Amino acid sequence: MTSEFKAFPDQPLAALKSICVAQAIISISTLTSTAVLLAKLVPTMMNGLP
């Protein structure tokens, strides 16, 4: 019995894997840049703004 639900019936599995890998890389990059920004911003906020 086959499944009635297919999210992306036209795309092969390799294309979906590459899309997922690309999304993971973008997410990690975004989280890293946010962490760097917060590392620079938080000490300034802790000391108080002039």
mmCIF file of C-alpha atoms in Angstrom:
data_model
loop_
_atom_site.group_PDB
_atom_site.id
_atom_site.type_symbol
_atom_site.label_atom_id
_atom_site.label_comp_id
_atom_site.label_asym_id
_atom_site.label_seq_id
_atom_site.Cartn_x
_atom_site.Cartn_y
_atom_site.Cartn_z
ATOM 1 C CA MET A 1 0.000 0.000 0.000
ATOM 2 C CA THR A 2 1.458 3.317 -1.020
ATOM 3 C CA SER A 3 1.339 6.505 0.964
ATOM 4 C CA GLU A 4 -1.199 9.092 -0.169
ATOM 5 C CA PHE A 5 0.904 11.987 1.129
ATOM 6 C CA LYS A 6 3.979 13.096 -0.754
ATOM 7 C CA ALA A 7 5.375 16.516 0.122
ATOM 8 C CA PHE A 8 7.457 16.908 -3.041
ATOM 9 C CA PRO A 9 6.493 14.212 -5.537
ATOM 10 C CA ASP A 10 8.457 15.685 -8.480
ATOM 11 C CA GLN A 11 11.840 16.065 -6.781
ATOM 12 C CA PRO A 12 14.235 13.154 -6.293
ATOM 13 C CA LEU A 13 15.608 12.327 -2.874
ATOM 14 C CA ALA A 14 19.083 13.706 -3.672
ATOM 15 C CA ALA A 15 17.651 17.150 -4.446
ATOM 16 C CA LEU A 16 15.763 17.189 -1.157
ATOM 17 C CA LYS A 17 18.902 16.200 0.742
ATOM 18 C CA SER A 18 20.892 19.004 -0.867
ATOM 19 C CA ILE A 19 18.153 21.499 -0.006
ATOM 20 C CA CYS A 20 18.183 20.322 3.615
ATOM 21 C CA VAL A 21 21.973 20.596 3.798
ATOM 22 C CA ALA A 22 21.842 24.102 2.339
ATOM 23 C CA GLN A 23 19.187 25.135 4.856
ATOM 24 C CA ALA A 24 21.260 23.698 7.710
ATOM 25 C CA ILE A 25 24.335 25.648 6.573
ATOM 26 C CA ILE A 26 22.315 28.866 6.355
ATOM 27 C CA SER A 27 20.842 28.270 9.817
ATOM 28 C CA ILE A 28 24.242 27.617 11.390
ATOM 29 C CA SER A 29 25.666 30.714 9.697
ATOM 30 C CA THR A 30 22.789 32.839 10.978
ATOM 31 C CA LEU A 31 23.145 31.521 14.525
ATOM 32 C CA THR A 32 26.907 32.138 14.449
ATOM 33 C CA SER A 33 26.554 35.713 13.255
ATOM 34 C CA THR A 34 23.882 36.373 15.882
ATOM 35 C CA ALA A 35 26.155 34.967 18.593
ATOM 36 C CA VAL A 36 29.036 37.194 17.459
ATOM 37 C CA LEU A 37 26.775 40.243 17.431
ATOM 38 C CA LEU A 38 25.458 39.471 20.912
ATOM 39 C CA ALA A 39 28.990 38.886 22.213
ATOM 40 C CA LYS A 40 29.855 42.426 21.149
ATOM 41 C CA LEU A 41 26.583 44.005 22.262
ATOM 42 C CA VAL A 42 25.924 42.406 25.654
ATOM 43 C CA PRO A 43 29.034 43.746 27.470
ATOM 44 C CA THR A 44 28.098 47.261 26.354
ATOM 45 C CA MET A 45 24.585 46.805 27.671
ATOM 46 C CA MET A 46 25.840 45.351 30.959
ATOM 47 C CA ASN A 47 28.079 48.391 31.550
ATOM 48 C CA GLY A 48 25.287 50.781 30.715
ATOM 49 C CA LEU A 49 24.920 53.056 27.760
ATOM 50 C CA PRO A 50 26.217 56.634 28.101
#
